[in-house]
Amino acid sequence: MEADMPAELVPKSVVQLPAPTASTASHELTDLCLALWARMGLSWKPAVEWFPRVVVLHSAIYRTMFDSSSEGDIDAVLLADERRNSPLDNLRDHIPLAMVPVIDLGGRAGRFADVHFDLMQQTTWAETAKCILDFRRRRQQLAAHIRSTNTPETRFLAHAFAAGRSIEAKRYPMTSASISYPGFPSAAKTIPIAEDLSHRGLLLKTFFDRVHECGACGSRRLTVREECPSCRSADMFEAELIHHYRCAALRPEGDFRQGSALVCPKCSQQLRHYGKDYDKPGHSQICRRCKDSTSEPAVGFVCQDCDARADGDSVKRIDLFSYALTDQALSLLTSPEKKLPTSLLGLPPSLVQELDRARMTGAKGPPLAVTELRYGARESLIKSKGQDVFEKLRRLFIENLSNYLAETGSVHKGAAADYFIMTAKGDATLSEQISAMLSICEASLGEKLDPRPRVATKTGQASR
């Protein structure tokens, strides 16, 4: 811990929090706070690390309450960041997921920290102690091999367990991603890990929102607007439509208006009586740029970050989710014995469950062949047609395959690959059967996926 120094000598790189009104009062408050912590069960000085740097001005006070000299495991991270306008959604990108709380000393971090502590606000004393103790209690419930792991996925799950919170999506317009996961890394880092764990059956995902993404810069801060279908201008105004009974002309009122009179632009007859000569059945949108009219304006998007424009039909749609630990994840995190077999990591949960059922049935049927399926045309299709086109073709192919195997097998969609199970009847016959089946399933697609099968394993016996 750095020594105390006069304020005028504190480097600009050192955070300076607001000083208490009187040092004597501060020490008295410190004693009261420590006494409360002891009554709550926090009888030791919590071991901490500072982020991003030590608060030198009040180091004597914090030295009394926290131990920053410990070289072992820590109880918390003290956040002493007084930036006023920078985004906080990436705070955990810089603070490792160490299964300990982040204590906000400045009061700005809000939901991105686990608790706020201010010596001058007595309500924060008990909240801070409870947070530290809750993290510690849940951390001790984790299996020893989980606490010592360094793999990103396992530490992600372990931190969610220790924090006692779901990976909950929140809107956050300060960044171009427009979403954050408070208490976890930024969306760019959290979503890939969470999606992978969801496919493994370790996280349950819940729909949060659908957003639109700029195809040029990837920003999700888009303005939605009505546009002219002809020239895509948003400079439109609403006008009443006039329907001339005699010649069936249906046009905006401005086309009929000649001074104070209404004259049909189609047959040149003057319209005198509403309800007898004409009526007004509705409204139309008129474009000031190209003068075209329409009753159904197009929907367009404009990126707030790069000004790129996209049509409503072509803009990329992104579904966002929140995530929560499943019972399987809780069992794996807390059981000293139970570990997910390495051979099953990354497989769809439905496939793992079916393989478990197959192993449990013993010798009641013929062996099952598990085949991994990847697509040789994936990259070229995504590059030329886009991700949405590839995924649509993939869904149609899987549907064809599921229908083909309706009575003899099953299909399971994965993240990077798909899998199917079918009855094995010998290597040569099986290979020929798979090749013919995939050709049939691909024949009706508009584009070729080039499915490439690999028989991954054979179970002992079938469950059917």
CSV table of C-alpha atoms in Angstrom, one decimal:
chain,number,residue,atom,x,y,z
A,1,MET,CA,0.0,0.0,0.0
A,2,GLU,CA,1.3,3.4,-0.9
A,3,ALA,CA,2.1,5.9,1.9
A,4,ASP,CA,0.1,9.0,2.7
A,5,MET,CA,1.2,12.2,0.9
A,6,PRO,CA,-0.1,15.8,0.6
A,7,ALA,CA,-2.8,16.3,-1.9
A,8,GLU,CA,-0.7,18.7,-4.0
A,9,LEU,CA,2.0,16.0,-4.4
A,10,VAL,CA,-0.5,13.2,-5.5
A,11,PRO,CA,0.2,12.3,-9.2
A,12,LYS,CA,-2.7,12.9,-11.6
A,13,SER,CA,-2.8,9.1,-12.2
A,14,VAL,CA,-3.9,8.5,-8.6
A,15,VAL,CA,-7.6,8.5,-7.9
A,16,GLN,CA,-8.7,11.0,-5.2
A,17,LEU,CA,-12.1,10.4,-3.6
A,18,PRO,CA,-13.9,13.1,-1.7
A,19,ALA,CA,-12.3,13.7,1.7
A,20,PRO,CA,-14.2,13.2,4.9
A,21,THR,CA,-15.1,16.4,6.8
A,22,ALA,CA,-12.9,15.5,9.7
A,23,SER,CA,-10.3,12.8,10.1
A,24,THR,CA,-11.3,12.2,13.7
A,25,ALA,CA,-14.9,11.6,12.7
A,26,SER,CA,-13.6,9.2,10.0
A,27,HIS,CA,-11.7,7.1,12.5
A,28,GLU,CA,-14.7,6.9,14.8
A,29,LEU,CA,-16.9,5.8,11.8
A,30,THR,CA,-14.2,3.2,10.9
A,31,ASP,CA,-14.4,1.7,14.4
A,32,LEU,CA,-18.2,1.6,14.3
A,33,CYS,CA,-18.1,0.0,10.8
A,34,LEU,CA,-15.6,-2.7,11.9
A,35,ALA,CA,-17.7,-3.5,15.0
A,36,LEU,CA,-20.8,-4.0,12.8
A,37,TRP,CA,-18.8,-6.2,10.4
A,38,ALA,CA,-17.6,-8.3,13.4
A,39,ARG,CA,-21.2,-8.8,14.7
A,40,MET,CA,-22.2,-9.9,11.2
A,41,GLY,CA,-19.4,-12.5,11.1
A,42,LEU,CA,-16.8,-10.6,9.1
A,43,SER,CA,-14.3,-10.7,11.9
A,44,TRP,CA,-11.2,-10.5,9.7
A,45,LYS,CA,-9.8,-7.7,7.6
A,46,PRO,CA,-10.9,-8.6,4.0
A,47,ALA,CA,-8.0,-9.2,1.6
A,48,VAL,CA,-8.5,-7.0,-1.4
A,49,GLU,CA,-6.9,-5.8,-4.7
A,50,TRP,CA,-7.3,-2.3,-6.0
A,51,PHE,CA,-8.6,-1.4,-9.5
A,52,PRO,CA,-7.3,0.5,-11.3
A,53,ARG,CA,-5.0,1.9,-8.6
A,54,VAL,CA,-4.7,2.6,-4.9
A,55,VAL,CA,-6.5,5.6,-3.4
A,56,VAL,CA,-3.5,7.3,-1.8
A,57,LEU,CA,-5.3,10.2,-0.2
A,58,HIS,CA,-7.3,8.0,2.2
A,59,SER,CA,-5.0,5.0,2.3
A,60,ALA,CA,-4.7,5.1,6.1
A,61,ILE,CA,-8.5,4.7,6.5
A,62,TYR,CA,-8.7,1.9,4.0
A,63,ARG,CA,-5.7,0.2,5.5
A,64,THR,CA,-7.6,0.0,8.7
A,65,MET,CA,-10.5,-1.8,7.0
A,66,PHE,CA,-9.0,-3.8,4.2
A,67,ASP,CA,-5.8,-5.8,3.7
A,68,SER,CA,-4.2,-5.1,0.3
A,69,SER,CA,-0.8,-6.7,1.2
A,70,SER,CA,-2.0,-10.3,1.1
A,71,GLU,CA,-0.4,-12.5,-1.5
A,72,GLY,CA,-3.0,-15.3,-1.2
A,73,ASP,CA,-6.7,-15.4,-2.2
A,74,ILE,CA,-8.6,-12.2,-2.0
A,75,ASP,CA,-12.1,-11.4,-0.7
A,76,ALA,CA,-12.9,-8.5,-3.0
A,77,VAL,CA,-11.8,-6.0,-5.5
A,78,LEU,CA,-11.9,-2.3,-4.6
A,79,LEU,CA,-13.0,-0.2,-7.5
A,80,ALA,CA,-11.6,3.3,-7.2
A,81,ASP,CA,-12.5,4.6,-10.7
A,82,GLU,CA,-13.9,8.2,-10.9
A,83,ARG,CA,-14.2,8.4,-14.7
A,84,ARG,CA,-17.5,10.2,-15.3
A,85,ASN,CA,-18.4,9.4,-18.9
A,86,SER,CA,-16.6,6.2,-19.9
A,87,PRO,CA,-18.7,3.0,-20.4
A,88,LEU,CA,-18.7,0.5,-17.6
A,89,ASP,CA,-20.0,-2.5,-19.5
A,90,ASN,CA,-16.5,-3.8,-20.1
A,91,LEU,CA,-15.4,-3.4,-16.4
A,92,ARG,CA,-15.1,-7.2,-16.0
A,93,ASP,CA,-13.0,-7.4,-19.2
A,94,HIS,CA,-10.2,-5.8,-17.1
A,95,ILE,CA,-11.0,-7.4,-13.7
A,96,PRO,CA,-10.7,-11.2,-13.9
A,97,LEU,CA,-13.6,-13.4,-12.9
A,98,ALA,CA,-12.1,-14.3,-9.6
A,99,MET,CA,-15.3,-15.3,-7.9
A,100,VAL,CA,-15.1,-12.2,-5.6
A,101,PRO,CA,-17.2,-9.1,-5.5
A,102,VAL,CA,-16.3,-5.7,-6.9
A,103,ILE,CA,-16.8,-3.0,-4.2
A,104,ASP,CA,-17.5,0.4,-5.7
A,105,LEU,CA,-15.9,3.2,-3.7
A,106,GLY,CA,-16.8,6.1,-6.0
A,107,GLY,CA,-20.5,5.4,-6.4
A,108,ARG,CA,-20.7,5.6,-10.2
A,109,ALA,CA,-20.5,1.9,-11.1
A,110,GLY,CA,-24.0,1.2,-10.0
A,111,ARG,CA,-25.2,-2.3,-11.1
A,112,PHE,CA,-21.8,-3.0,-12.7
A,113,ALA,CA,-20.3,-3.4,-9.3
A,114,ASP,CA,-21.6,-5.9,-6.7
A,115,VAL,CA,-22.0,-3.5,-3.9
A,116,HIS,CA,-21.3,0.2,-3.1
A,117,PHE,CA,-19.3,1.2,0.0
A,118,ASP,CA,-19.1,4.7,1.5
A,119,LEU,CA,-17.8,5.2,5.0
A,120,MET,CA,-20.1,8.3,5.3
A,121,GLN,CA,-23.2,6.2,4.4
A,122,GLN,CA,-23.9,3.8,7.2
A,123,THR,CA,-26.4,1.8,5.2
A,124,THR,CA,-23.6,0.6,2.9
A,125,TRP,CA,-21.6,-1.0,5.8
A,126,ALA,CA,-23.9,-3.9,6.3
A,127,GLU,CA,-24.5,-4.3,2.5
A,128,THR,CA,-20.8,-4.6,1.9
A,129,ALA,CA,-20.2,-7.1,4.7
A,130,LYS,CA,-23.1,-9.2,3.5
A,131,CYS,CA,-21.9,-9.2,-0.1
A,132,ILE,CA,-18.3,-10.3,1.0
A,133,LEU,CA,-19.7,-13.1,3.2
A,134,ASP,CA,-22.2,-14.3,0.6
A,135,PHE,CA,-19.5,-14.5,-2.0
A,136,ARG,CA,-17.3,-16.4,0.4
A,137,ARG,CA,-20.0,-18.8,1.4
A,138,ARG,CA,-21.0,-19.7,-2.1
A,139,ARG,CA,-17.3,-19.9,-3.2
A,140,GLN,CA,-16.7,-22.5,-0.5
A,141,GLN,CA,-19.6,-24.5,-1.9
A,142,LEU,CA,-17.7,-25.0,-5.2
A,143,ALA,CA,-15.8,-28.2,-5.7
A,144,ALA,CA,-12.1,-27.9,-5.2
A,145,HIS,CA,-11.2,-28.6,-8.8
A,146,ILE,CA,-13.7,-25.9,-9.9
A,147,ARG,CA,-12.1,-23.2,-7.7
A,148,SER,CA,-8.7,-24.0,-9.0
A,149,THR,CA,-9.6,-24.2,-12.7
A,150,ASN,CA,-8.3,-21.6,-15.2
A,151,THR,CA,-10.5,-22.5,-18.2
A,152,PRO,CA,-12.7,-19.4,-19.2
A,153,GLU,CA,-15.9,-21.4,-19.5
A,154,THR,CA,-15.6,-23.0,-16.0
A,155,ARG,CA,-14.5,-19.8,-14.4
A,156,PHE,CA,-17.5,-18.1,-16.0
A,157,LEU,CA,-19.9,-20.6,-14.5
A,158,ALA,CA,-18.1,-20.5,-11.2
A,159,HIS,CA,-18.3,-16.8,-11.0
A,160,ALA,CA,-22.1,-16.8,-11.8
A,161,PHE,CA,-22.5,-19.3,-8.9
A,162,ALA,CA,-20.4,-17.3,-6.5
A,163,ALA,CA,-22.1,-14.1,-7.3
A,164,GLY,CA,-25.6,-15.7,-6.9
A,165,ARG,CA,-26.8,-13.9,-10.0
A,166,SER,CA,-28.0,-14.7,-13.5
A,167,ILE,CA,-26.3,-13.5,-16.6
A,168,GLU,CA,-29.0,-10.9,-17.1
A,169,ALA,CA,-29.1,-8.8,-20.3
A,170,LYS,CA,-29.6,-5.0,-19.8
A,171,ARG,CA,-30.0,-2.3,-22.4
A,172,TYR,CA,-26.9,0.0,-22.5
A,173,PRO,CA,-26.9,2.7,-25.2
A,174,MET,CA,-23.5,4.0,-24.2
A,175,THR,CA,-21.9,1.3,-26.4
A,176,SER,CA,-22.6,0.3,-30.0
A,177,ALA,CA,-23.5,-3.2,-28.8
A,178,SER,CA,-26.5,-1.6,-27.0
A,179,ILE,CA,-26.5,-4.4,-24.4
A,180,SER,CA,-24.6,-5.2,-21.3
A,181,TYR,CA,-24.3,-8.0,-18.7
A,182,PRO,CA,-23.7,-6.3,-15.4
A,183,GLY,CA,-21.3,-8.3,-13.2
A,184,PHE,CA,-19.8,-10.1,-16.2
A,185,PRO,CA,-17.6,-9.2,-19.1
A,186,SER,CA,-18.8,-7.1,-22.1
A,187,ALA,CA,-21.4,-8.5,-24.4
A,188,ALA,CA,-18.7,-9.2,-27.0
A,189,LYS,CA,-17.0,-11.6,-24.6
A,190,THR,CA,-20.0,-12.9,-22.6
A,191,ILE,CA,-22.3,-13.9,-25.4
A,192,PRO,CA,-20.0,-16.4,-27.2
A,193,ILE,CA,-19.1,-18.1,-23.9
A,194,ALA,CA,-22.8,-18.1,-22.7
A,195,GLU,CA,-24.0,-19.5,-26.1
A,196,ASP,CA,-21.4,-22.3,-26.0
A,197,LEU,CA,-22.4,-23.2,-22.4
A,198,SER,CA,-26.1,-23.1,-23.4
A,199,HIS,CA,-25.5,-25.6,-26.2
A,200,ARG,CA,-23.9,-27.9,-23.6
A,201,GLY,CA,-26.9,-27.7,-21.4
A,202,LEU,CA,-25.1,-25.8,-18.6
A,203,LEU,CA,-26.9,-22.5,-19.1
A,204,LEU,CA,-30.6,-21.9,-19.8
A,205,LYS,CA,-31.2,-19.0,-22.1
A,206,THR,CA,-34.3,-16.7,-22.0
A,207,PHE,CA,-35.2,-14.4,-24.8
A,208,PHE,CA,-34.5,-10.7,-23.9
A,209,ASP,CA,-35.0,-8.7,-27.1
A,210,ARG,CA,-34.5,-8.5,-30.9
A,211,VAL,CA,-32.4,-5.7,-32.2
A,212,HIS,CA,-31.1,-4.7,-35.6
A,213,GLU,CA,-27.5,-4.5,-36.5
A,214,CYS,CA,-25.7,-2.2,-39.0
A,215,GLY,CA,-24.2,-4.2,-41.8
A,216,ALA,CA,-21.4,-1.7,-42.3
A,217,CYS,CA,-20.0,-1.2,-38.7
A,218,GLY,CA,-21.9,-3.7,-36.6
A,219,SER,CA,-23.5,-1.0,-34.4
A,220,ARG,CA,-27.0,-1.7,-33.0
A,221,ARG,CA,-27.8,2.0,-32.5
A,222,LEU,CA,-30.1,2.4,-35.4
A,223,THR,CA,-32.9,4.9,-36.1
A,224,VAL,CA,-36.0,3.3,-37.5
A,225,ARG,CA,-38.0,5.5,-40.0
A,226,GLU,CA,-40.7,5.5,-42.7
A,227,GLU,CA,-39.3,6.0,-46.1
A,228,CYS,CA,-40.5,6.5,-49.7
A,229,PRO,CA,-40.4,3.2,-51.5
A,230,SER,CA,-39.2,4.9,-54.7
A,231,CYS,CA,-36.3,7.1,-53.6
A,232,ARG,CA,-35.9,6.0,-49.9
A,233,SER,CA,-36.2,9.6,-48.6
A,234,ALA,CA,-37.8,10.1,-45.2
A,235,ASP,CA,-39.1,13.5,-46.2
A,236,MET,CA,-42.8,12.6,-46.5
A,237,PHE,CA,-46.0,14.2,-45.5
A,238,GLU,CA,-49.6,12.9,-45.0
A,239,ALA,CA,-52.3,13.9,-47.4
A,240,GLU,CA,-56.0,13.0,-47.7
A,241,LEU,CA,-57.1,10.9,-50.7
A,242,ILE,CA,-60.0,12.0,-52.9
A,243,HIS,CA,-62.1,9.4,-54.8
A,244,HIS,CA,-64.0,10.8,-57.8
A,245,TYR,CA,-67.1,8.6,-58.3
A,246,ARG,CA,-67.6,9.3,-62.0
A,247,CYS,CA,-64.1,8.3,-63.4
A,248,ALA,CA,-62.9,6.3,-60.3
A,249,ALA,CA,-59.8,8.6,-59.9
A,250,LEU,CA,-58.2,8.1,-56.5
A,251,ARG,CA,-55.4,10.6,-55.9
A,252,PRO,CA,-54.1,12.9,-53.2
A,253,GLU,CA,-56.2,16.1,-52.6
A,254,GLY,CA,-53.3,18.2,-53.8
A,255,ASP,CA,-53.7,16.7,-57.3
A,256,PHE,CA,-57.4,17.9,-57.4
A,257,ARG,CA,-56.8,21.3,-55.9
A,258,GLN,CA,-56.9,24.3,-58.3
A,259,GLY,CA,-57.1,27.4,-56.1
A,260,SER,CA,-60.2,27.0,-54.0
A,261,ALA,CA,-61.8,24.5,-56.4
A,262,LEU,CA,-61.5,20.8,-56.8
A,263,VAL,CA,-60.9,19.6,-60.4
A,264,CYS,CA,-60.4,16.0,-61.3
A,265,PRO,CA,-56.9,15.6,-62.8
A,266,LYS,CA,-58.2,12.6,-64.8
A,267,CYS,CA,-61.4,13.8,-66.4
A,268,SER,CA,-61.2,17.5,-65.7
A,269,GLN,CA,-64.7,17.7,-64.1
A,270,GLN,CA,-65.1,20.0,-61.2
A,271,LEU,CA,-66.1,18.3,-58.0
A,272,ARG,CA,-68.8,20.3,-56.1
A,273,HIS,CA,-70.6,18.0,-53.7
A,274,TYR,CA,-68.9,15.8,-51.1
A,275,GLY,CA,-70.7,12.5,-50.9
A,276,LYS,CA,-72.3,12.9,-54.3
A,277,ASP,CA,-69.3,13.7,-56.6
A,278,TYR,CA,-66.5,12.4,-54.4
A,279,ASP,CA,-65.5,11.1,-51.0
A,280,LYS,CA,-62.3,10.9,-48.9
A,281,PRO,CA,-61.6,7.3,-48.2
A,282,GLY,CA,-58.3,7.7,-46.4
A,283,HIS,CA,-54.8,9.1,-46.4
A,284,SER,CA,-51.6,8.7,-48.4
A,285,GLN,CA,-48.0,9.5,-47.8
A,286,ILE,CA,-46.4,12.0,-50.3
A,287,CYS,CA,-42.6,12.2,-50.9
A,288,ARG,CA,-41.4,15.7,-51.1
A,289,ARG,CA,-38.3,14.6,-53.0
A,290,CYS,CA,-39.7,12.5,-55.9
A,291,LYS,CA,-43.4,13.5,-55.5
A,292,ASP,CA,-44.4,9.8,-55.4
A,293,SER,CA,-47.3,8.7,-53.2
A,294,THR,CA,-47.9,5.6,-51.3
A,295,SER,CA,-50.3,4.2,-48.6
A,296,GLU,CA,-47.6,1.9,-47.3
A,297,PRO,CA,-44.3,3.6,-46.7
A,298,ALA,CA,-41.2,1.4,-46.5
A,299,VAL,CA,-39.3,0.8,-43.3
A,300,GLY,CA,-35.7,1.9,-43.3
A,301,PHE,CA,-32.8,2.0,-40.8
A,302,VAL,CA,-30.0,4.6,-40.4
A,303,CYS,CA,-27.0,3.8,-38.3
A,304,GLN,CA,-26.3,6.4,-35.6
A,305,ASP,CA,-22.6,5.6,-35.7
A,306,CYS,CA,-21.6,5.5,-39.3
A,307,ASP,CA,-24.7,6.8,-41.2
A,308,ALA,CA,-25.1,3.7,-43.2
A,309,ARG,CA,-28.7,2.9,-44.4
A,310,ALA,CA,-30.5,-0.4,-44.7
A,311,ASP,CA,-33.9,-1.5,-45.9
A,312,GLY,CA,-36.2,-3.2,-43.5
A,313,ASP,CA,-36.0,-6.4,-45.5
A,314,SER,CA,-32.2,-6.6,-45.6
A,315,VAL,CA,-31.2,-5.3,-42.2
A,316,LYS,CA,-29.6,-8.0,-39.9
A,317,ARG,CA,-31.7,-9.1,-37.0
A,318,ILE,CA,-30.1,-10.2,-33.8
A,319,ASP,CA,-31.8,-12.0,-30.9
A,320,LEU,CA,-30.4,-11.3,-27.5
A,321,PHE,CA,-30.8,-13.5,-24.4
A,322,SER,CA,-30.3,-13.7,-20.7
A,323,TYR,CA,-28.8,-16.8,-19.2
A,324,ALA,CA,-29.1,-18.8,-15.9
A,325,LEU,CA,-27.3,-21.8,-14.5
A,326,THR,CA,-29.1,-25.1,-15.1
A,327,ASP,CA,-29.4,-27.9,-12.5
A,328,GLN,CA,-26.8,-29.8,-14.5
A,329,ALA,CA,-24.4,-26.9,-14.1
A,330,LEU,CA,-25.1,-26.6,-10.3
A,331,SER,CA,-24.4,-30.3,-9.9
A,332,LEU,CA,-21.1,-30.1,-11.8
A,333,LEU,CA,-20.0,-27.0,-9.9
A,334,THR,CA,-20.6,-28.3,-6.4
A,335,SER,CA,-20.0,-32.1,-6.7
A,336,PRO,CA,-16.4,-33.2,-5.9
A,337,GLU,CA,-16.8,-36.3,-8.1
A,338,LYS,CA,-19.1,-35.4,-11.0
A,339,LYS,CA,-17.3,-34.0,-14.0
A,340,LEU,CA,-18.5,-33.6,-17.6
A,341,PRO,CA,-16.7,-36.2,-19.7
A,342,THR,CA,-14.3,-34.5,-22.1
A,343,SER,CA,-15.7,-36.5,-25.0
A,344,LEU,CA,-19.1,-35.0,-24.4
A,345,LEU,CA,-18.1,-31.3,-24.2
A,346,GLY,CA,-19.7,-29.2,-26.9
A,347,LEU,CA,-22.3,-31.8,-27.8
A,348,PRO,CA,-26.0,-30.8,-27.9
A,349,PRO,CA,-27.7,-31.7,-24.6
A,350,SER,CA,-30.4,-33.7,-26.4
A,351,LEU,CA,-27.7,-35.9,-28.0
A,352,VAL,CA,-26.0,-36.4,-24.6
A,353,GLN,CA,-29.3,-37.4,-23.0
A,354,GLU,CA,-30.0,-39.9,-25.8
A,355,LEU,CA,-26.6,-41.5,-25.5
A,356,ASP,CA,-27.1,-41.8,-21.8
A,357,ARG,CA,-30.4,-43.6,-22.4
A,358,ALA,CA,-28.8,-45.9,-24.9
A,359,ARG,CA,-26.1,-46.9,-22.5
A,360,MET,CA,-28.7,-47.6,-19.8
A,361,THR,CA,-30.7,-49.9,-22.0
A,362,GLY,CA,-27.9,-52.5,-22.3
A,363,ALA,CA,-28.3,-55.2,-25.0
A,364,LYS,CA,-31.9,-54.5,-26.0
A,365,GLY,CA,-31.3,-53.5,-29.6
A,366,PRO,CA,-28.7,-53.0,-32.4
A,367,PRO,CA,-25.8,-50.6,-32.0
A,368,LEU,CA,-26.3,-46.9,-32.8
A,369,ALA,CA,-23.9,-44.9,-35.0
A,370,VAL,CA,-23.3,-41.3,-33.9
A,371,THR,CA,-22.4,-39.1,-36.9
A,372,GLU,CA,-21.0,-35.6,-36.8
A,373,LEU,CA,-22.1,-33.4,-39.7
A,374,ARG,CA,-20.3,-30.3,-41.0
A,375,TYR,CA,-20.9,-28.3,-44.1
A,376,GLY,CA,-18.2,-27.7,-46.7
A,377,ALA,CA,-20.0,-24.8,-48.3
A,378,ARG,CA,-20.6,-23.0,-45.0
A,379,GLU,CA,-17.9,-20.3,-45.4
A,380,SER,CA,-18.5,-19.6,-49.1
A,381,LEU,CA,-22.3,-19.4,-48.6
A,382,ILE,CA,-21.9,-17.0,-45.7
A,383,LYS,CA,-19.5,-14.8,-47.7
A,384,SER,CA,-21.7,-14.7,-50.8
A,385,LYS,CA,-25.3,-15.0,-49.4
A,386,GLY,CA,-25.0,-14.0,-45.8
A,387,GLN,CA,-25.4,-15.8,-42.4
A,388,ASP,CA,-29.2,-15.8,-42.6
A,389,VAL,CA,-29.3,-17.6,-45.9
A,390,PHE,CA,-26.9,-20.3,-44.7
A,391,GLU,CA,-28.9,-20.8,-41.5
A,392,LYS,CA,-32.1,-21.1,-43.4
A,393,LEU,CA,-30.6,-23.7,-45.7
A,394,ARG,CA,-29.3,-25.6,-42.7
A,395,ARG,CA,-32.7,-25.6,-41.0
A,396,LEU,CA,-34.3,-27.0,-44.2
A,397,PHE,CA,-31.6,-29.7,-44.5
A,398,ILE,CA,-32.0,-30.7,-40.9
A,399,GLU,CA,-35.8,-30.9,-41.3
A,400,ASN,CA,-35.4,-33.1,-44.3
A,401,LEU,CA,-32.9,-35.3,-42.4
A,402,SER,CA,-35.2,-35.5,-39.4
A,403,ASN,CA,-38.1,-36.6,-41.6
A,404,TYR,CA,-35.9,-39.2,-43.3
A,405,LEU,CA,-34.8,-40.6,-39.9
A,406,ALA,CA,-38.2,-40.3,-38.2
A,407,GLU,CA,-38.5,-44.0,-37.5
A,408,THR,CA,-34.8,-45.1,-37.4
A,409,GLY,CA,-32.9,-42.3,-35.8
A,410,SER,CA,-32.7,-38.7,-34.5
A,411,VAL,CA,-31.1,-35.4,-35.4
A,412,HIS,CA,-29.5,-33.0,-33.0
A,413,LYS,CA,-28.5,-29.4,-33.9
A,414,GLY,CA,-25.2,-28.1,-32.4
A,415,ALA,CA,-23.4,-24.8,-32.5
A,416,ALA,CA,-20.5,-25.6,-34.9
A,417,ALA,CA,-21.8,-28.9,-36.2
A,418,ASP,CA,-25.0,-31.0,-36.3
A,419,TYR,CA,-25.3,-34.7,-35.3
A,420,PHE,CA,-27.5,-37.6,-36.1
A,421,ILE,CA,-28.0,-41.1,-34.7
A,422,MET,CA,-29.0,-44.0,-36.8
A,423,THR,CA,-28.9,-47.8,-36.6
A,424,ALA,CA,-25.5,-49.2,-37.6
A,425,LYS,CA,-25.4,-52.2,-39.9
A,426,GLY,CA,-21.8,-52.6,-40.6
A,427,ASP,CA,-19.2,-50.0,-41.8
A,428,ALA,CA,-19.6,-50.4,-45.6
A,429,THR,CA,-23.3,-50.5,-45.6
A,430,LEU,CA,-23.5,-47.6,-43.1
A,431,SER,CA,-21.2,-45.4,-45.2
A,432,GLU,CA,-23.2,-46.0,-48.3
A,433,GLN,CA,-26.5,-45.5,-46.5
A,434,ILE,CA,-25.4,-42.2,-45.1
A,435,SER,CA,-24.1,-40.9,-48.4
A,436,ALA,CA,-27.4,-41.7,-50.2
A,437,MET,CA,-29.5,-40.2,-47.4
A,438,LEU,CA,-27.6,-36.9,-47.4
A,439,SER,CA,-27.8,-36.6,-51.2
A,440,ILE,CA,-31.6,-37.1,-51.0
A,441,CYS,CA,-31.9,-34.5,-48.2
A,442,GLU,CA,-29.9,-31.9,-50.0
A,443,ALA,CA,-31.5,-32.4,-53.4
A,444,SER,CA,-34.5,-30.0,-52.7
A,445,LEU,CA,-32.3,-27.1,-51.5
A,446,GLY,CA,-31.8,-24.0,-53.6
A,447,GLU,CA,-28.0,-24.0,-52.8
A,448,LYS,CA,-25.7,-26.9,-52.0
A,449,LEU,CA,-24.5,-27.2,-48.4
A,450,ASP,CA,-21.9,-29.9,-49.2
A,451,PRO,CA,-22.6,-32.0,-46.0
A,452,ARG,CA,-19.6,-33.8,-44.8
A,453,PRO,CA,-20.3,-36.7,-42.3
A,454,ARG,CA,-17.9,-38.3,-39.9
A,455,VAL,CA,-19.0,-41.3,-37.9
A,456,ALA,CA,-17.9,-40.2,-34.4
A,457,THR,CA,-18.6,-43.3,-32.4
A,458,LYS,CA,-20.9,-46.3,-31.9
A,459,THR,CA,-22.9,-46.9,-28.8
A,460,GLY,CA,-23.2,-50.3,-27.3
A,461,GLN,CA,-26.9,-50.8,-28.0
A,462,ALA,CA,-29.8,-48.9,-29.4
A,463,SER,CA,-32.5,-47.6,-27.1
A,464,ARG,CA,-35.3,-48.2,-29.6
